[in-house]
PDB file of C-alpha atoms in Angstrom:
ATOM      1  CA  UNK H   1      18.927   8.440  83.751  1.00  0.00           C
ATOM      2  CA  UNK H   2      21.618   6.639  84.699  1.00  0.00           C
ATOM      3  CA  UNK H   3      20.933   2.099  86.663  1.00  0.00           C
ATOM      4  CA  UNK H   4      23.160   3.134  89.196  1.00  0.00           C
ATOM      5  CA  UNK H   5      20.299   6.405  90.017  1.00  0.00           C
ATOM      6  CA  UNK H   6      17.288   4.584  89.108  1.00  0.00           C
ATOM      7  CA  UNK H   7      18.124   1.891  91.261  1.00  0.00           C
ATOM      8  CA  UNK H   8      19.075   4.259  94.606  1.00  0.00           C
ATOM      9  CA  UNK H   9      15.241   6.281  93.138  1.00  0.00           C
ATOM     10  CA  UNK H  10      13.616   2.797  93.291  1.00  0.00           C
ATOM     11  CA  UNK H  11      15.249   1.448  97.086  1.00  0.00           C
ATOM     12  CA  UNK H  12      14.000   5.118  98.538  1.00  0.00           C
ATOM     13  CA  UNK H  13      10.776   4.164  98.476  1.00  0.00           C
ATOM     14  CA  UNK H  14       9.065   0.496  99.460  1.00  0.00           C
ATOM     15  CA  UNK H  15       6.827   0.131  96.741  1.00  0.00           C
ATOM     16  CA  UNK H  16       8.498  -2.125  94.467  1.00  0.00           C
ATOM     17  CA  UNK H  17       6.492  -4.446  93.354  1.00  0.00           C
ATOM     18  CA  UNK H  18       6.912  -8.720  94.783  1.00  0.00           C
ATOM     19  CA  UNK H  19       6.059  -9.768  91.698  1.00  0.00           C
ATOM     20  CA  UNK H  20       6.800  -8.086  87.295  1.00  0.00           C
ATOM     21  CA  UNK H  21       5.866 -10.060  84.506  1.00  0.00           C
ATOM     22  CA  UNK H  22       6.997  -9.242  81.112  1.00  0.00           C
ATOM     23  CA  UNK H  23       5.970 -10.213  77.850  1.00  0.00           C
ATOM     24  CA  UNK H  24       9.184 -10.264  76.199  1.00  0.00           C
ATOM     25  CA  UNK H  25       8.404  -9.186  72.579  1.00  0.00           C
ATOM     26  CA  UNK H  26      10.530  -7.800  68.424  1.00  0.00           C
ATOM     27  CA  UNK H  27      13.595 -10.536  68.505  1.00  0.00           C
ATOM     28  CA  UNK H  28      12.671 -11.081  64.833  1.00  0.00           C
ATOM     29  CA  UNK H  29      12.273  -7.636  64.353  1.00  0.00           C
ATOM     30  CA  UNK H  30      15.725  -6.931  65.858  1.00  0.00           C
ATOM     31  CA  UNK H  31      16.868  -9.240  64.243  1.00  0.00           C
ATOM     32  CA  UNK H  32      15.325  -8.237  60.831  1.00  0.00           C
ATOM     33  CA  UNK H  33      16.052  -4.843  61.361  1.00  0.00           C
ATOM     34  CA  UNK H  34      19.596  -5.760  60.904  1.00  0.00           C
ATOM     35  CA  UNK H  35      19.455  -8.019  58.153  1.00  0.00           C
ATOM     36  CA  UNK H  36      20.313 -10.832  60.998  1.00  0.00           C
ATOM     37  CA  UNK H  37      17.633 -14.521  60.771  1.00  0.00           C
ATOM     38  CA  UNK H  38      15.324 -14.613  63.310  1.00  0.00           C
ATOM     39  CA  UNK H  39      17.666 -17.244  65.044  1.00  0.00           C
ATOM     40  CA  UNK H  40      19.768 -13.871  65.456  1.00  0.00           C
ATOM     41  CA  UNK H  41      17.271 -12.015  67.637  1.00  0.00           C
ATOM     42  CA  UNK H  42      16.365 -15.284  70.189  1.00  0.00           C
ATOM     43  CA  UNK H  43      19.692 -15.730  70.317  1.00  0.00           C
ATOM     44  CA  UNK H  44      20.317 -12.048  71.117  1.00  0.00           C
ATOM     45  CA  UNK H  45      17.551 -11.750  73.871  1.00  0.00           C
ATOM     46  CA  UNK H  46      19.486 -14.294  76.312  1.00  0.00           C
ATOM     47  CA  UNK H  47      21.212 -11.606  77.831  1.00  0.00           C
ATOM     48  CA  UNK H  48      17.735  -9.615  77.611  1.00  0.00           C
ATOM     49  CA  UNK H  49      16.764 -12.611  80.732  1.00  0.00           C
ATOM     50  CA  UNK H  50      20.501 -11.655  82.268  1.00  0.00           C
ATOM     51  CA  UNK H  51      19.792  -8.146  82.472  1.00  0.00           C
ATOM     52  CA  UNK H  52      16.906  -8.620  83.321  1.00  0.00           C
ATOM     53  CA  UNK H  53      16.806 -10.966  86.591  1.00  0.00           C
ATOM     54  CA  UNK H  54      20.538  -9.115  87.821  1.00  0.00           C
ATOM     55  CA  UNK H  55      18.499  -6.254  87.951  1.00  0.00           C
ATOM     56  CA  UNK H  56      15.470  -7.849  89.369  1.00  0.00           C
ATOM     57  CA  UNK H  57      16.946  -9.656  92.735  1.00  0.00           C
ATOM     58  CA  UNK H  58      18.742  -5.378  92.821  1.00  0.00           C
ATOM     59  CA  UNK H  59      15.722  -3.792  92.685  1.00  0.00           C
ATOM     60  CA  UNK H  60      14.520  -6.703  95.885  1.00  0.00           C
ATOM     61  CA  UNK H  61      11.484  -7.778  93.803  1.00  0.00           C
ATOM     62  CA  UNK H  62       9.821 -10.787  94.919  1.00  0.00           C
ATOM     63  CA  UNK H  63       9.085 -13.129  91.552  1.00  0.00           C
ATOM     64  CA  UNK H  64       9.560 -12.741  87.627  1.00  0.00           C
ATOM     65  CA  UNK H  65       7.832 -14.389  85.508  1.00  0.00           C
ATOM     66  CA  UNK H  66       9.417 -13.951  81.805  1.00  0.00           C
ATOM     67  CA  UNK H  67       6.700 -15.480  78.965  1.00  0.00           C
ATOM     68  CA  UNK H  68       9.262 -17.096  76.995  1.00  0.00           C
ATOM     69  CA  UNK H  69       6.302 -19.500  74.302  1.00  0.00           C
ATOM     70  CA  UNK H  70       2.791 -19.222  73.337  1.00  0.00           C
ATOM     71  CA  UNK H  71       1.149 -22.662  72.660  1.00  0.00           C
ATOM     72  CA  UNK H  72      -0.030 -20.239  69.265  1.00  0.00           C
ATOM     73  CA  UNK H  73       4.105 -20.465  68.566  1.00  0.00           C
ATOM     74  CA  UNK H  74       3.964 -23.352  67.989  1.00  0.00           C
ATOM     75  CA  UNK H  75       2.720 -23.270  64.693  1.00  0.00           C
ATOM     76  CA  UNK H  76       5.806 -21.437  64.084  1.00  0.00           C
ATOM     77  CA  UNK H  77       8.012 -23.358  61.237  1.00  0.00           C
ATOM     78  CA  UNK H  78       9.476 -26.065  62.676  1.00  0.00           C
ATOM     79  CA  UNK H  79      13.427 -24.739  62.357  1.00  0.00           C
ATOM     80  CA  UNK H  80      12.301 -20.528  64.275  1.00  0.00           C
ATOM     81  CA  UNK H  81      10.733 -23.764  66.793  1.00  0.00           C
ATOM     82  CA  UNK H  82      13.890 -25.921  66.806  1.00  0.00           C
ATOM     83  CA  UNK H  83      16.910 -23.038  66.865  1.00  0.00           C
ATOM     84  CA  UNK H  84      14.238 -22.152  70.388  1.00  0.00           C
ATOM     85  CA  UNK H  85      14.574 -25.611  72.151  1.00  0.00           C
ATOM     86  CA  UNK H  86      17.970 -25.197  71.054  1.00  0.00           C
ATOM     87  CA  UNK H  87      18.444 -21.851  72.910  1.00  0.00           C
ATOM     88  CA  UNK H  88      16.568 -22.816  76.098  1.00  0.00           C
ATOM     89  CA  UNK H  89      18.805 -25.635  76.481  1.00  0.00           C
ATOM     90  CA  UNK H  90      22.106 -24.105  76.131  1.00  0.00           C
ATOM     91  CA  UNK H  91      20.306 -21.064  78.450  1.00  0.00           C
ATOM     92  CA  UNK H  92      19.731 -23.751  81.211  1.00  0.00           C
ATOM     93  CA  UNK H  93      22.946 -25.136  80.767  1.00  0.00           C
ATOM     94  CA  UNK H  94      25.426 -22.557  81.112  1.00  0.00           C
ATOM     95  CA  UNK H  95      23.304 -20.085  83.332  1.00  0.00           C
ATOM     96  CA  UNK H  96      21.941 -23.290  85.510  1.00  0.00           C
ATOM     97  CA  UNK H  97      25.544 -22.766  88.450  1.00  0.00           C
ATOM     98  CA  UNK H  98      25.497 -19.556  88.616  1.00  0.00           C
ATOM     99  CA  UNK H  99      21.684 -19.093  88.992  1.00  0.00           C
ATOM    100  CA  UNK H 100      21.756 -21.347  92.394  1.00  0.00           C
ATOM    101  CA  UNK H 101      23.758 -19.830  92.903  1.00  0.00           C
ATOM    102  CA  UNK H 102      22.354 -16.608  92.647  1.00  0.00           C
ATOM    103  CA  UNK H 103      19.664 -17.767  95.155  1.00  0.00           C
ATOM    104  CA  UNK H 104      17.703 -18.284  91.516  1.00  0.00           C
ATOM    105  CA  UNK H 105      14.817 -20.722  92.365  1.00  0.00           C
ATOM    106  CA  UNK H 106      13.611 -22.433  88.373  1.00  0.00           C
ATOM    107  CA  UNK H 107      10.704 -22.692  87.431  1.00  0.00           C
ATOM    108  CA  UNK H 108       9.296 -24.475  84.539  1.00  0.00           C
ATOM    109  CA  UNK H 109       5.565 -22.818  83.890  1.00  0.00           C
ATOM    110  CA  UNK H 110       3.659 -24.331  80.510  1.00  0.00           C
ATOM    111  CA  UNK H 111       1.595 -27.279  78.597  1.00  0.00           C
ATOM    112  CA  UNK H 112       5.411 -29.739  78.140  1.00  0.00           C
ATOM    113  CA  UNK H 113       3.524 -32.555  76.529  1.00  0.00           C
ATOM    114  CA  UNK H 114       5.273 -31.528  72.861  1.00  0.00           C
ATOM    115  CA  UNK H 115       9.021 -30.019  74.795  1.00  0.00           C
ATOM    116  CA  UNK H 116      10.329 -32.281  73.165  1.00  0.00           C
ATOM    117  CA  UNK H 117      12.402 -34.716  75.639  1.00  0.00           C
ATOM    118  CA  UNK H 118      15.772 -33.789  75.894  1.00  0.00           C
ATOM    119  CA  UNK H 119      14.606 -30.406  76.765  1.00  0.00           C
ATOM    120  CA  UNK H 120      12.072 -31.417  78.867  1.00  0.00           C
ATOM    121  CA  UNK H 121      15.122 -33.217  81.400  1.00  0.00           C
ATOM    122  CA  UNK H 122      16.897 -29.803  80.267  1.00  0.00           C
ATOM    123  CA  UNK H 123      13.939 -27.994  82.421  1.00  0.00           C
ATOM    124  CA  UNK H 124      13.913 -30.677  85.463  1.00  0.00           C
ATOM    125  CA  UNK H 125      18.018 -30.524  85.369  1.00  0.00           C
ATOM    126  CA  UNK H 126      17.377 -26.429  85.793  1.00  0.00           C
ATOM    127  CA  UNK H 127      14.730 -27.209  89.233  1.00  0.00           C
ATOM    128  CA  UNK H 128      16.736 -29.479  90.478  1.00  0.00           C
ATOM    129  CA  UNK H 129      19.599 -27.596  90.482  1.00  0.00           C
ATOM    130  CA  UNK H 130      18.200 -24.775  91.798  1.00  0.00           C
ATOM    131  CA  UNK H 131      15.166 -25.424  93.834  1.00  0.00           C
ATOM    132  CA  UNK H 132      15.776 -23.621  98.300  1.00  0.00           C
ATOM    133  CA  UNK H 133      17.025 -20.702  96.498  1.00  0.00           C
ATOM    134  CA  UNK H 134      15.380 -18.011  97.777  1.00  0.00           C
ATOM    135  CA  UNK H 135      16.664 -14.706  96.441  1.00  0.00           C
ATOM    136  CA  UNK H 136      14.548 -14.224  93.642  1.00  0.00           C
ATOM    137  CA  UNK H 137      12.364 -16.803  92.395  1.00  0.00           C
ATOM    138  CA  UNK H 138      12.119 -17.153  88.166  1.00  0.00           C
ATOM    139  CA  UNK H 139       9.516 -18.449  86.195  1.00  0.00           C
ATOM    140  CA  UNK H 140      10.017 -18.725  82.654  1.00  0.00           C
ATOM    141  CA  UNK H 141       6.691 -19.900  80.874  1.00  0.00           C
ATOM    142  CA  UNK H 142       7.033 -22.328  77.725  1.00  0.00           C
ATOM    143  CA  UNK H 143       4.594 -23.519  76.244  1.00  0.00           C
ATOM    144  CA  UNK H 144       1.894 -21.482  77.636  1.00  0.00           C
ATOM    145  CA  UNK H 145      -1.740 -19.629  77.857  1.00  0.00           C
ATOM    146  CA  UNK H 146      -4.008 -18.088  80.019  1.00  0.00           C
ATOM    147  CA  UNK H 147      -7.220 -19.930  79.033  1.00  0.00           C
ATOM    148  CA  UNK H 148      -5.612 -22.775  78.624  1.00  0.00           C
ATOM    149  CA  UNK H 149      -4.614 -22.366  81.691  1.00  0.00           C
ATOM    150  CA  UNK H 150      -8.540 -21.731  83.083  1.00  0.00           C
ATOM    151  CA  UNK H 151      -9.792 -24.353  80.675  1.00  0.00           C
ATOM    152  CA  UNK H 152      -7.189 -26.631  82.782  1.00  0.00           C
ATOM    153  CA  UNK H 153      -7.840 -25.043  86.284  1.00  0.00           C
ATOM    154  CA  UNK H 154     -12.196 -24.983  86.056  1.00  0.00           C
ATOM    155  CA  UNK H 155     -11.601 -28.947  84.236  1.00  0.00           C
ATOM    156  CA  UNK H 156      -9.601 -29.770  87.455  1.00  0.00           C
ATOM    157  CA  UNK H 157     -12.609 -29.044  90.173  1.00  0.00           C
ATOM    158  CA  UNK H 158     -14.948 -29.966  87.697  1.00  0.00           C
ATOM    159  CA  UNK H 159     -13.178 -33.423  88.104  1.00  0.00           C
ATOM    160  CA  UNK H 160     -13.162 -32.916  92.029  1.00  0.00           C
ATOM    161  CA  UNK H 161     -17.145 -32.396  91.738  1.00  0.00           C
ATOM    162  CA  UNK H 162     -17.880 -35.779  89.915  1.00  0.00           C
ATOM    163  CA  UNK H 163     -16.287 -37.401  92.240  1.00  0.00           C
ATOM    164  CA  UNK H 164     -17.851 -36.160  95.753  1.00  0.00           C
ATOM    165  CA  UNK H 165     -14.862 -34.114  95.774  1.00  0.00           C
ATOM    166  CA  UNK H 166     -15.945 -30.458  95.594  1.00  0.00           C
ATOM    167  CA  UNK H 167     -19.478 -28.828  95.383  1.00  0.00           C
ATOM    168  CA  UNK H 168     -19.844 -26.110  92.892  1.00  0.00           C
ATOM    169  CA  UNK H 169     -20.977 -24.240  95.464  1.00  0.00           C
ATOM    170  CA  UNK H 170     -17.871 -24.634  97.450  1.00  0.00           C
ATOM    171  CA  UNK H 171     -16.434 -22.855  93.973  1.00  0.00           C
ATOM    172  CA  UNK H 172     -14.251 -19.144  94.677  1.00  0.00           C
ATOM    173  CA  UNK H 173     -11.398 -16.984  93.555  1.00  0.00           C
ATOM    174  CA  UNK H 174      -8.798 -18.161  96.241  1.00  0.00           C
ATOM    175  CA  UNK H 175     -10.229 -22.393  95.056  1.00  0.00           C
ATOM    176  CA  UNK H 176      -9.015 -21.395  90.760  1.00  0.00           C
ATOM    177  CA  UNK H 177      -5.995 -19.965  91.691  1.00  0.00           C
ATOM    178  CA  UNK H 178      -4.662 -22.695  93.174  1.00  0.00           C
ATOM    179  CA  UNK H 179      -5.594 -24.745  90.210  1.00  0.00           C
ATOM    180  CA  UNK H 180      -3.560 -23.024  87.978  1.00  0.00           C
ATOM    181  CA  UNK H 181       0.346 -22.667  86.690  1.00  0.00           C
ATOM    182  CA  UNK H 182       0.798 -20.170  88.604  1.00  0.00           C
ATOM    183  CA  UNK H 183      -0.682 -22.043  92.570  1.00  0.00           C
ATOM    184  CA  UNK H 184       0.859 -20.066  95.635  1.00  0.00           C
ATOM    185  CA  UNK H 185       2.672 -16.856  94.387  1.00  0.00           C
ATOM    186  CA  UNK H 186       1.615 -13.452  94.155  1.00  0.00           C
ATOM    187  CA  UNK H 187      -0.370 -12.325  91.134  1.00  0.00           C
ATOM    188  CA  UNK H 188       1.716 -10.104  89.108  1.00  0.00           C
ATOM    189  CA  UNK H 189       1.911  -6.261  90.324  1.00  0.00           C
ATOM    190  CA  UNK H 190       4.160  -4.916  87.014  1.00  0.00           C
ATOM    191  CA  UNK H 191       3.381  -6.585  83.486  1.00  0.00           C
ATOM    192  CA  UNK H 192       6.653  -4.913  81.145  1.00  0.00           C
ATOM    193  CA  UNK H 193       5.844  -5.452  77.521  1.00  0.00           C
ATOM    194  CA  UNK H 194       8.287  -4.354  74.916  1.00  0.00           C
ATOM    195  CA  UNK H 195       8.709  -3.550  71.638  1.00  0.00           C
ATOM    196  CA  UNK H 196       5.587  -1.348  71.902  1.00  0.00           C
ATOM    197  CA  UNK H 197       2.811  -3.853  71.167  1.00  0.00           C
ATOM    198  CA  UNK H 198      -0.962  -3.064  73.515  1.00  0.00           C
ATOM    199  CA  UNK H 199      -1.459  -5.976  73.586  1.00  0.00           C
ATOM    200  CA  UNK H 200      -2.313  -9.151  76.713  1.00  0.00           C
ATOM    201  CA  UNK H 201      -1.535 -11.567  74.241  1.00  0.00           C
ATOM    202  CA  UNK H 202      -3.027 -14.757  75.468  1.00  0.00           C
ATOM    203  CA  UNK H 203      -0.639 -14.090  79.507  1.00  0.00           C
ATOM    204  CA  UNK H 204      -2.133 -14.124  82.712  1.00  0.00           C
ATOM    205  CA  UNK H 205      -4.863 -13.170  82.212  1.00  0.00           C
ATOM    206  CA  UNK H 206      -7.351 -14.291  85.545  1.00  0.00           C
ATOM    207  CA  UNK H 207      -3.765 -13.327  87.420  1.00  0.00           C
ATOM    208  CA  UNK H 208      -3.591  -9.782  85.844  1.00  0.00           C
ATOM    209  CA  UNK H 209      -6.483  -8.213  87.319  1.00  0.00           C
ATOM    210  CA  UNK H 210      -5.999  -5.427  89.175  1.00  0.00           C
ATOM    211  CA  UNK H 211      -1.958  -5.758  87.689  1.00  0.00           C
ATOM    212  CA  UNK H 212      -0.232  -1.854  86.162  1.00  0.00           C
ATOM    213  CA  UNK H 213       1.103  -2.231  82.581  1.00  0.00           C
ATOM    214  CA  UNK H 214       3.365  -0.754  80.831  1.00  0.00           C
ATOM    215  CA  UNK H 215       4.274  -1.030  77.821  1.00  0.00           C
ATOM    216  CA  UNK H 216       7.354   0.047  76.503  1.00  0.00           C
ATOM    217  CA  UNK H 217       8.876   0.323  72.425  1.00  0.00           C
ATOM    218  CA  UNK H 218      12.233  -0.994  72.647  1.00  0.00           C
ATOM    219  CA  UNK H 219      12.170  -4.081  71.458  1.00  0.00           C
ATOM    220  CA  UNK H 220      13.397  -6.741  73.912  1.00  0.00           C
ATOM    221  CA  UNK H 221      17.246  -7.463  72.954  1.00  0.00           C
ATOM    222  CA  UNK H 222      17.437  -4.679  73.405  1.00  0.00           C
ATOM    223  CA  UNK H 223      16.138  -4.057  76.845  1.00  0.00           C
ATOM    224  CA  UNK H 224      18.341  -2.636  79.441  1.00  0.00           C
ATOM    225  CA  UNK H 225      18.302  -3.171  83.295  1.00  0.00           C
ATOM    226  CA  UNK H 226      18.089   0.362  82.727  1.00  0.00           C
ATOM    227  CA  UNK H 227      14.572  -0.414  81.201  1.00  0.00           C
ATOM    228  CA  UNK H 228      13.272  -2.655  84.454  1.00  0.00           C
ATOM    229  CA  UNK H 229      13.823   0.292  86.263  1.00  0.00           C
ATOM    230  CA  UNK H 230      12.529   3.457  83.740  1.00  0.00           C
ATOM    231  CA  UNK H 231       9.318   0.849  84.543  1.00  0.00           C
ATOM    232  CA  UNK H 232       8.932   0.514  88.584  1.00  0.00           C
ATOM    233  CA  UNK H 233       9.730   4.099  89.154  1.00  0.00           C
ATOM    234  CA  UNK H 234       7.272   5.078  86.713  1.00  0.00           C
ATOM    235  CA  UNK H 235       5.301   2.246  89.048  1.00  0.00           C
ATOM    236  CA  UNK H 236       5.594   4.077  91.752  1.00  0.00           C
ATOM    237  CA  UNK H 237       3.650   6.747  90.630  1.00  0.00           C
ATOM    238  CA  UNK H 238       0.655   4.845  89.688  1.00  0.00           C
ATOM    239  CA  UNK H 239      -2.397   5.022  92.248  1.00  0.00           C
ATOM    240  CA  UNK H 240      -3.142   1.277  93.037  1.00  0.00           C
ATOM    241  CA  UNK H 241      -7.188   1.965  93.951  1.00  0.00           C
ATOM    242  CA  UNK H 242      -8.635  -1.743  92.989  1.00  0.00           C
ATOM    243  CA  UNK H 243     -11.811  -0.974  92.463  1.00  0.00           C
ATOM    244  CA  UNK H 244     -12.159   1.718  95.616  1.00  0.00           C
ATOM    245  CA  UNK H 245     -11.515   6.447  95.561  1.00  0.00           C
ATOM    246  CA  UNK H 246      -8.145   8.536  96.287  1.00  0.00           C
ATOM    247  CA  UNK H 247      -7.322   7.766  98.725  1.00  0.00           C
ATOM    248  CA  UNK H 248      -9.839   4.601 100.253  1.00  0.00           C
ATOM    249  CA  UNK H 249      -7.056   3.790 102.183  1.00  0.00           C
ATOM    250  CA  UNK H 250      -7.176  -0.609 101.228  1.00  0.00           C
ATOM    251  CA  UNK H 251      -8.124  -2.785 104.241  1.00  0.00           C
ATOM    252  CA  UNK H 252      -6.767  -6.346 104.879  1.00  0.00           C
TER     253      UNK H 252
END
């Protein structure tokens, strides 16, 4: 079904996911299947990012989180890492003003200690330029690990306990959530993984406890607005029970 018809279908529902997260996978395979260098796949993937941002705004999504670079990705060859960081800077410099004009507020979340200074400067720049955007919050996860996110949250709480500012019995889901990179935003309603892989790859392990999963076999550079709308339409059919039985209302 073409994207305009899918969008019309989405707008008939009040069950649009507030927060969509995407594990963008398949850039390398896309390039290799065309006998191109892996960096060509990453460059092509930038176009899919634009498609998904615009599609999210059209569909009424409030928060879009894109898993761009994991802590495990630091193990890749340095030439590929340098190319990825260069592409990130290129994307920021090219898109920051347009994103601001679209009302997109950009956050870069993750352990940025390994990111080089010129890239960190670009990251601060796009965050500053897009501050106050109220159409879509865009989280780009760079050097992110779900396990490390939890570890750092626990360490933060433990430090407060050691200083006498908290006591162990005060630890709750809410207290822990407030110490994660994603503090203050709703957990993902829908997680899309491209390229047909059936795993979450250490991504937002705490936050996706009740998230609906959508596995699509499209490689990321080929992922389109239509694919996004398809996943949202499928989400409409899901019965999110949160441990309850069919037909039981969710209180609160």
